[in-house]
PDB file of N, CA and C in Angstrom:
ATOM      1  N   MET A   1     -13.916   3.215 -53.520  1.00 56.00           N
ATOM      2  CA  MET A   1     -15.204   2.107 -52.450  1.00 56.00           C
ATOM      3  C   MET A   1     -14.243   1.756 -51.506  1.00 56.00           C
ATOM      4  N   ALA A   2     -13.014   1.214 -51.545  1.00 58.00           N
ATOM      5  CA  ALA A   2     -11.776   0.917 -50.919  1.00 58.00           C
ATOM      6  C   ALA A   2     -11.496   2.070 -49.893  1.00 58.00           C
ATOM      7  N   ALA A   3     -11.131   3.302 -50.980  1.00 60.00           N
ATOM      8  CA  ALA A   3     -10.859   4.126 -49.986  1.00 60.00           C
ATOM      9  C   ALA A   3     -12.143   4.565 -49.049  1.00 60.00           C
ATOM     10  N   GLU A   4     -13.599   4.651 -49.579  1.00 63.00           N
ATOM     11  CA  GLU A   4     -14.495   4.913 -48.698  1.00 63.00           C
ATOM     12  C   GLU A   4     -14.180   3.996 -47.102  1.00 63.00           C
ATOM     13  N   ALA A   5     -14.108   2.840 -47.856  1.00 58.00           N
ATOM     14  CA  ALA A   5     -13.954   1.969 -46.408  1.00 58.00           C
ATOM     15  C   ALA A   5     -12.881   2.205 -44.933  1.00 58.00           C
ATOM     16  N   SER A   6     -11.702   2.731 -45.786  1.00 59.00           N
ATOM     17  CA  SER A   6     -10.265   3.269 -44.999  1.00 59.00           C
ATOM     18  C   SER A   6     -10.939   4.128 -44.036  1.00 59.00           C
ATOM     19  N   THR A   7     -11.505   5.083 -45.188  1.00 61.00           N
ATOM     20  CA  THR A   7     -11.333   6.495 -44.071  1.00 61.00           C
ATOM     21  C   THR A   7     -12.698   6.207 -43.167  1.00 61.00           C
ATOM     22  N   ALA A   8     -13.236   5.426 -43.219  1.00 62.00           N
ATOM     23  CA  ALA A   8     -14.818   5.265 -42.400  1.00 62.00           C
ATOM     24  C   ALA A   8     -14.379   4.706 -41.329  1.00 62.00           C
ATOM     25  N   GLY A   9     -13.143   3.423 -41.445  1.00 61.00           N
ATOM     26  CA  GLY A   9     -12.510   2.719 -40.397  1.00 61.00           C
ATOM     27  C   GLY A   9     -11.796   3.445 -39.681  1.00 61.00           C
ATOM     28  N   ALA A  10     -10.797   4.920 -40.608  1.00 61.00           N
ATOM     29  CA  ALA A  10     -10.313   5.466 -39.578  1.00 61.00           C
ATOM     30  C   ALA A  10     -10.845   6.410 -38.872  1.00 61.00           C
ATOM     31  N   ALA A  11     -11.988   7.174 -38.902  1.00 62.00           N
ATOM     32  CA  ALA A  11     -12.805   7.454 -38.431  1.00 62.00           C
ATOM     33  C   ALA A  11     -13.584   6.854 -37.281  1.00 62.00           C
ATOM     34  N   SER A  12     -13.775   6.143 -37.245  1.00 65.00           N
ATOM     35  CA  SER A  12     -14.539   5.129 -36.387  1.00 65.00           C
ATOM     36  C   SER A  12     -13.440   4.919 -35.014  1.00 65.00           C
ATOM     37  N   ALA A  13     -12.095   4.667 -35.425  1.00 60.00           N
ATOM     38  CA  ALA A  13     -11.079   4.537 -34.527  1.00 60.00           C
ATOM     39  C   ALA A  13     -10.852   5.591 -34.333  1.00 60.00           C
ATOM     40  N   ALA A  14     -10.841   6.430 -34.539  1.00 60.00           N
ATOM     41  CA  ALA A  14     -10.438   7.640 -34.029  1.00 60.00           C
ATOM     42  C   ALA A  14     -11.638   8.583 -33.002  1.00 60.00           C
ATOM     43  N   GLU A  15     -12.452   8.152 -33.083  1.00 69.00           N
ATOM     44  CA  GLU A  15     -13.505   8.544 -32.032  1.00 69.00           C
ATOM     45  C   GLU A  15     -13.556   7.264 -30.925  1.00 69.00           C
ATOM     46  N   ALA A  16     -13.312   6.392 -31.560  1.00 80.00           N
ATOM     47  CA  ALA A  16     -13.358   5.332 -30.187  1.00 80.00           C
ATOM     48  C   ALA A  16     -12.095   5.745 -29.078  1.00 80.00           C
ATOM     49  N   LYS A  17     -10.727   6.391 -29.878  1.00 93.00           N
ATOM     50  CA  LYS A  17      -9.865   6.183 -28.843  1.00 93.00           C
ATOM     51  C   LYS A  17      -9.832   7.793 -28.741  1.00 93.00           C
ATOM     52  N   PRO A  18      -9.376   8.430 -26.684  1.00 96.00           N
ATOM     53  CA  PRO A  18      -9.466   9.345 -26.662  1.00 96.00           C
ATOM     54  C   PRO A  18      -8.483  10.015 -26.869  1.00 96.00           C
ATOM     55  N   PHE A  19      -8.148  11.534 -26.756  1.00 97.00           N
ATOM     56  CA  PHE A  19      -7.280  12.299 -27.129  1.00 97.00           C
ATOM     57  C   PHE A  19      -6.815  12.431 -26.071  1.00 97.00           C
ATOM     58  N   ALA A  20      -5.071  12.749 -26.585  1.00 98.00           N
ATOM     59  CA  ALA A  20      -4.158  12.593 -25.067  1.00 98.00           C
ATOM     60  C   ALA A  20      -3.598  13.841 -25.281  1.00 98.00           C
ATOM     61  N   VAL A  21      -3.773  14.459 -23.667  1.00 98.00           N
ATOM     62  CA  VAL A  21      -3.367  16.016 -23.405  1.00 98.00           C
ATOM     63  C   VAL A  21      -2.272  15.989 -22.499  1.00 98.00           C
ATOM     64  N   LEU A  22      -1.169  16.449 -22.332  1.00 98.00           N
ATOM     65  CA  LEU A  22      -0.144  16.129 -21.029  1.00 98.00           C
ATOM     66  C   LEU A  22       0.497  17.689 -21.271  1.00 98.00           C
ATOM     67  N   PHE A  23       0.224  18.583 -20.512  1.00 97.00           N
ATOM     68  CA  PHE A  23       0.865  19.977 -20.385  1.00 97.00           C
ATOM     69  C   PHE A  23       2.051  19.698 -19.291  1.00 97.00           C
ATOM     70  N   VAL A  24       3.108  19.831 -19.977  1.00 96.00           N
ATOM     71  CA  VAL A  24       4.651  20.004 -19.180  1.00 96.00           C
ATOM     72  C   VAL A  24       4.978  21.377 -18.655  1.00 96.00           C
ATOM     73  N   CYS A  25       5.815  21.464 -17.840  1.00 92.00           N
ATOM     74  CA  CYS A  25       6.091  22.866 -17.815  1.00 92.00           C
ATOM     75  C   CYS A  25       7.897  22.084 -16.977  1.00 92.00           C
ATOM     76  N   LEU A  26       8.838  22.927 -15.630  1.00 91.00           N
ATOM     77  CA  LEU A  26       9.567  22.411 -15.534  1.00 91.00           C
ATOM     78  C   LEU A  26      10.071  21.462 -14.450  1.00 91.00           C
ATOM     79  N   GLY A  27       8.872  21.874 -13.189  1.00 88.00           N
ATOM     80  CA  GLY A  27       8.749  21.051 -12.323  1.00 88.00           C
ATOM     81  C   GLY A  27       7.592  19.819 -11.560  1.00 88.00           C
ATOM     82  N   ASN A  28       6.298  20.463 -12.541  1.00 85.00           N
ATOM     83  CA  ASN A  28       5.407  20.291 -12.871  1.00 85.00           C
ATOM     84  C   ASN A  28       4.333  20.245 -10.702  1.00 85.00           C
ATOM     85  N   ILE A  29       4.808  21.462 -10.450  1.00 82.00           N
ATOM     86  CA  ILE A  29       4.537  21.839  -9.132  1.00 82.00           C
ATOM     87  C   ILE A  29       3.181  23.060  -9.004  1.00 82.00           C
ATOM     88  N   CYS A  30       3.373  23.709 -10.082  1.00 85.00           N
ATOM     89  CA  CYS A  30       2.229  24.355 -10.123  1.00 85.00           C
ATOM     90  C   CYS A  30       1.732  24.992 -11.801  1.00 85.00           C
ATOM     91  N   ARG A  31       2.888  25.135 -12.744  1.00 90.00           N
ATOM     92  CA  ARG A  31       1.770  25.275 -13.781  1.00 90.00           C
ATOM     93  C   ARG A  31       1.783  25.042 -14.566  1.00 90.00           C
ATOM     94  N   SER A  32       2.030  23.360 -14.884  1.00 92.00           N
ATOM     95  CA  SER A  32       1.392  22.130 -15.505  1.00 92.00           C
ATOM     96  C   SER A  32       0.181  21.747 -14.315  1.00 92.00           C
ATOM     97  N   PRO A  33       0.296  21.818 -13.691  1.00 89.00           N
ATOM     98  CA  PRO A  33      -0.885  20.611 -12.748  1.00 89.00           C
ATOM     99  C   PRO A  33      -2.600  22.255 -13.251  1.00 89.00           C
ATOM    100  N   ALA A  34      -1.872  23.516 -12.245  1.00 89.00           N
ATOM    101  CA  ALA A  34      -2.986  23.983 -12.954  1.00 89.00           C
ATOM    102  C   ALA A  34      -3.698  24.275 -13.954  1.00 89.00           C
ATOM    103  N   ALA A  35      -2.904  24.203 -15.343  1.00 94.00           N
ATOM    104  CA  ALA A  35      -3.316  23.813 -16.714  1.00 94.00           C
ATOM    105  C   ALA A  35      -4.139  22.339 -17.276  1.00 94.00           C
ATOM    106  N   GLU A  36      -3.555  21.703 -16.025  1.00 94.00           N
ATOM    107  CA  GLU A  36      -4.572  19.876 -16.311  1.00 94.00           C
ATOM    108  C   GLU A  36      -5.854  20.233 -15.765  1.00 94.00           C
ATOM    109  N   ALA A  37      -5.683  20.868 -14.603  1.00 90.00           N
ATOM    110  CA  ALA A  37      -7.168  20.991 -13.181  1.00 90.00           C
ATOM    111  C   ALA A  37      -8.015  21.862 -14.164  1.00 90.00           C
ATOM    112  N   VAL A  38      -7.501  23.053 -14.794  1.00 91.00           N
ATOM    113  CA  VAL A  38      -8.613  23.806 -15.388  1.00 91.00           C
ATOM    114  C   VAL A  38      -9.195  23.283 -16.194  1.00 91.00           C
ATOM    115  N   PHE A  39      -7.749  22.268 -17.915  1.00 95.00           N
ATOM    116  CA  PHE A  39      -8.440  21.793 -18.302  1.00 95.00           C
ATOM    117  C   PHE A  39      -9.782  20.824 -18.300  1.00 95.00           C
ATOM    118  N   ARG A  40      -9.064  19.882 -17.686  1.00 93.00           N
ATOM    119  CA  ARG A  40      -9.809  18.643 -16.765  1.00 93.00           C
ATOM    120  C   ARG A  40     -11.207  19.158 -16.404  1.00 93.00           C
ATOM    121  N   THR A  41     -11.416  20.539 -15.682  1.00 91.00           N
ATOM    122  CA  THR A  41     -12.702  20.899 -15.280  1.00 91.00           C
ATOM    123  C   THR A  41     -13.639  21.442 -16.532  1.00 91.00           C
ATOM    124  N   LEU A  42     -13.058  21.959 -17.069  1.00 94.00           N
ATOM    125  CA  LEU A  42     -13.837  22.614 -18.944  1.00 94.00           C
ATOM    126  C   LEU A  42     -13.968  21.067 -19.578  1.00 94.00           C
ATOM    127  N   VAL A  43     -13.432  20.573 -19.439  1.00 96.00           N
ATOM    128  CA  VAL A  43     -14.351  19.166 -20.263  1.00 96.00           C
ATOM    129  C   VAL A  43     -15.016  18.609 -19.657  1.00 96.00           C
ATOM    130  N   SER A  44     -14.412  18.449 -18.198  1.00 94.00           N
ATOM    131  CA  SER A  44     -15.958  17.565 -17.236  1.00 94.00           C
ATOM    132  C   SER A  44     -17.239  18.362 -17.341  1.00 94.00           C
ATOM    133  N   LYS A  45     -17.511  19.913 -17.518  1.00 94.00           N
ATOM    134  CA  LYS A  45     -18.593  20.214 -17.525  1.00 94.00           C
ATOM    135  C   LYS A  45     -19.349  20.426 -18.618  1.00 94.00           C
ATOM    136  N   ARG A  46     -17.850  20.047 -19.999  1.00 97.00           N
ATOM    137  CA  ARG A  46     -19.346  20.139 -21.043  1.00 97.00           C
ATOM    138  C   ARG A  46     -19.471  18.499 -21.595  1.00 97.00           C
ATOM    139  N   GLY A  47     -19.315  17.404 -20.155  1.00 97.00           N
ATOM    140  CA  GLY A  47     -19.414  16.137 -20.687  1.00 97.00           C
ATOM    141  C   GLY A  47     -18.581  15.373 -21.421  1.00 97.00           C
ATOM    142  N   LEU A  48     -17.083  15.742 -21.379  1.00 97.00           N
ATOM    143  CA  LEU A  48     -16.409  14.918 -22.676  1.00 97.00           C
ATOM    144  C   LEU A  48     -15.441  13.992 -21.786  1.00 97.00           C
ATOM    145  N   ASP A  49     -15.400  13.553 -20.498  1.00 96.00           N
ATOM    146  CA  ASP A  49     -14.320  13.291 -19.791  1.00 96.00           C
ATOM    147  C   ASP A  49     -14.456  11.599 -20.622  1.00 96.00           C
ATOM    148  N   SER A  50     -14.837  11.228 -21.224  1.00 96.00           N
ATOM    149  CA  SER A  50     -14.398   9.514 -21.803  1.00 96.00           C
ATOM    150  C   SER A  50     -13.906  10.274 -23.026  1.00 96.00           C
ATOM    151  N   LYS A  51     -13.911  11.489 -23.694  1.00 97.00           N
ATOM    152  CA  LYS A  51     -12.692  11.965 -24.830  1.00 97.00           C
ATOM    153  C   LYS A  51     -11.106  12.268 -24.421  1.00 97.00           C
ATOM    154  N   PHE A  52     -10.970  12.042 -23.650  1.00 98.00           N
ATOM    155  CA  PHE A  52      -9.695  12.618 -23.280  1.00 98.00           C
ATOM    156  C   PHE A  52      -9.022  11.903 -22.220  1.00 98.00           C
ATOM    157  N   LEU A  53      -7.735  11.994 -22.112  1.00 98.00           N
ATOM    158  CA  LEU A  53      -6.800  11.658 -21.260  1.00 98.00           C
ATOM    159  C   LEU A  53      -5.882  12.756 -20.893  1.00 98.00           C
ATOM    160  N   ILE A  54      -6.313  12.984 -19.640  1.00 97.00           N
ATOM    161  CA  ILE A  54      -5.360  14.233 -19.315  1.00 97.00           C
ATOM    162  C   ILE A  54      -4.702  13.959 -18.343  1.00 97.00           C
ATOM    163  N   ASP A  55      -3.455  14.570 -18.484  1.00 96.00           N
ATOM    164  CA  ASP A  55      -2.060  14.679 -17.249  1.00 96.00           C
ATOM    165  C   ASP A  55      -1.677  16.187 -17.745  1.00 96.00           C
ATOM    166  N   SER A  56      -0.406  15.767 -16.417  1.00 94.00           N
ATOM    167  CA  SER A  56       0.837  17.169 -16.497  1.00 94.00           C
ATOM    168  C   SER A  56       2.132  16.212 -16.139  1.00 94.00           C
ATOM    169  N   ALA A  57       2.950  17.126 -16.409  1.00 92.00           N
ATOM    170  CA  ALA A  57       4.135  15.801 -16.326  1.00 92.00           C
ATOM    171  C   ALA A  57       5.531  17.370 -15.768  1.00 92.00           C
ATOM    172  N   GLY A  58       6.516  17.310 -15.374  1.00 91.00           N
ATOM    173  CA  GLY A  58       7.699  18.357 -15.452  1.00 91.00           C
ATOM    174  C   GLY A  58       9.191  17.241 -15.905  1.00 91.00           C
ATOM    175  N   THR A  59       9.568  18.362 -16.408  1.00 92.00           N
ATOM    176  CA  THR A  59      10.902  18.090 -16.959  1.00 92.00           C
ATOM    177  C   THR A  59      12.271  17.906 -16.058  1.00 92.00           C
ATOM    178  N   ILE A  60      11.818  17.895 -14.905  1.00 88.00           N
ATOM    179  CA  ILE A  60      12.846  17.814 -13.706  1.00 88.00           C
ATOM    180  C   ILE A  60      12.259  17.521 -12.429  1.00 88.00           C
ATOM    181  N   GLY A  61      12.160  16.604 -11.539  1.00 74.00           N
ATOM    182  CA  GLY A  61      11.557  16.030 -10.761  1.00 74.00           C
ATOM    183  C   GLY A  61      11.886  16.633  -9.385  1.00 74.00           C
ATOM    184  N   TYR A  62      11.170  17.861  -9.053  1.00 70.00           N
ATOM    185  CA  TYR A  62      12.054  18.530  -7.627  1.00 70.00           C
ATOM    186  C   TYR A  62      11.129  17.905  -6.756  1.00 70.00           C
ATOM    187  N   HIS A  63       9.600  18.542  -6.740  1.00 68.00           N
ATOM    188  CA  HIS A  63       9.221  18.243  -5.551  1.00 68.00           C
ATOM    189  C   HIS A  63       7.817  17.962  -6.060  1.00 68.00           C
ATOM    190  N   GLU A  64       6.773  17.597  -5.081  1.00 71.00           N
ATOM    191  CA  GLU A  64       5.258  17.143  -5.405  1.00 71.00           C
ATOM    192  C   GLU A  64       4.412  18.304  -5.181  1.00 71.00           C
ATOM    193  N   VAL A  65       3.432  18.418  -5.955  1.00 71.00           N
ATOM    194  CA  VAL A  65       2.423  20.060  -5.994  1.00 71.00           C
ATOM    195  C   VAL A  65       2.009  20.058  -4.796  1.00 71.00           C
ATOM    196  N   ALA A  66       2.351  21.309  -4.232  1.00 74.00           N
ATOM    197  CA  ALA A  66       1.549  22.033  -3.106  1.00 74.00           C
ATOM    198  C   ALA A  66       0.280  21.651  -3.282  1.00 74.00           C
ATOM    199  N   SER A  67      -0.122  21.179  -1.577  1.00 79.00           N
ATOM    200  CA  SER A  67      -1.482  21.078  -1.750  1.00 79.00           C
ATOM    201  C   SER A  67      -2.715  21.932  -1.752  1.00 79.00           C
ATOM    202  N   TYR A  68      -1.968  23.683  -1.491  1.00 82.00           N
ATOM    203  CA  TYR A  68      -2.839  24.956  -1.673  1.00 82.00           C
ATOM    204  C   TYR A  68      -2.662  25.041  -3.316  1.00 82.00           C
ATOM    205  N   VAL A  69      -2.208  24.381  -3.945  1.00 78.00           N
ATOM    206  CA  VAL A  69      -2.570  24.840  -5.534  1.00 78.00           C
ATOM    207  C   VAL A  69      -3.571  24.218  -5.500  1.00 78.00           C
ATOM    208  N   TYR A  70      -4.038  22.865  -5.505  1.00 78.00           N
ATOM    209  CA  TYR A  70      -5.247  21.595  -5.554  1.00 78.00           C
ATOM    210  C   TYR A  70      -6.167  22.575  -5.131  1.00 78.00           C
ATOM    211  N   TYR A  71      -6.398  22.951  -3.611  1.00 81.00           N
ATOM    212  CA  TYR A  71      -7.057  23.483  -3.051  1.00 81.00           C
ATOM    213  C   TYR A  71      -7.529  25.222  -3.941  1.00 81.00           C
ATOM    214  N   ALA A  72      -6.705  25.869  -4.165  1.00 82.00           N
ATOM    215  CA  ALA A  72      -6.728  26.891  -5.402  1.00 82.00           C
ATOM    216  C   ALA A  72      -7.639  26.904  -6.360  1.00 82.00           C
ATOM    217  N   LEU A  73      -7.337  26.155  -7.086  1.00 78.00           N
ATOM    218  CA  LEU A  73      -7.728  25.531  -8.193  1.00 78.00           C
ATOM    219  C   LEU A  73      -9.445  25.470  -8.287  1.00 78.00           C
ATOM    220  N   TRP A  74      -9.320  24.380  -7.351  1.00 79.00           N
ATOM    221  CA  TRP A  74     -10.725  23.539  -6.994  1.00 79.00           C
ATOM    222  C   TRP A  74     -11.762  25.202  -6.409  1.00 79.00           C
ATOM    223  N   TYR A  75     -11.136  26.223  -5.515  1.00 81.00           N
ATOM    224  CA  TYR A  75     -12.136  27.132  -5.214  1.00 81.00           C
ATOM    225  C   TYR A  75     -12.011  27.901  -6.368  1.00 81.00           C
ATOM    226  N   ILE A  76     -10.768  27.886  -7.099  1.00 79.00           N
ATOM    227  CA  ILE A  76     -11.402  28.908  -8.456  1.00 79.00           C
ATOM    228  C   ILE A  76     -12.345  28.286  -9.362  1.00 79.00           C
ATOM    229  N   TYR A  77     -12.124  27.137  -9.812  1.00 75.00           N
ATOM    230  CA  TYR A  77     -13.285  26.383 -10.538  1.00 75.00           C
ATOM    231  C   TYR A  77     -14.076  25.826 -10.600  1.00 75.00           C
ATOM    232  N   SER A  78     -14.600  25.219  -9.076  1.00 74.00           N
ATOM    233  CA  SER A  78     -15.722  24.426  -8.680  1.00 74.00           C
ATOM    234  C   SER A  78     -17.140  25.336  -8.748  1.00 74.00           C
ATOM    235  N   ASP A  79     -18.097  24.831  -8.403  1.00 69.00           N
ATOM    236  CA  ASP A  79     -19.379  25.276  -8.321  1.00 69.00           C
ATOM    237  C   ASP A  79     -20.113  25.107  -7.117  1.00 69.00           C
ATOM    238  N   GLN A  80     -19.366  25.790  -6.148  1.00 54.00           N
ATOM    239  CA  GLN A  80     -19.261  25.515  -4.758  1.00 54.00           C
ATOM    240  C   GLN A  80     -20.566  26.701  -4.404  1.00 54.00           C
TER     241      GLN A  80
END
């Protein structure tokens, strides 16, 4: 019985915590932000926003993501 209670407690704790997803590339300029945007869109379209923490990062801080990257991803993946 103790094992069943422990398993049930672990399952409910796992359901309460969002799953963290981090996309990483060298500079966080194009690839990882693009992957983040695509995944975030797919998650949102399925109504699973509260189940995930989504972010992107780079291993070297070159510079910020170009605004055209966000626009291109919005254009491709939005329902305009």
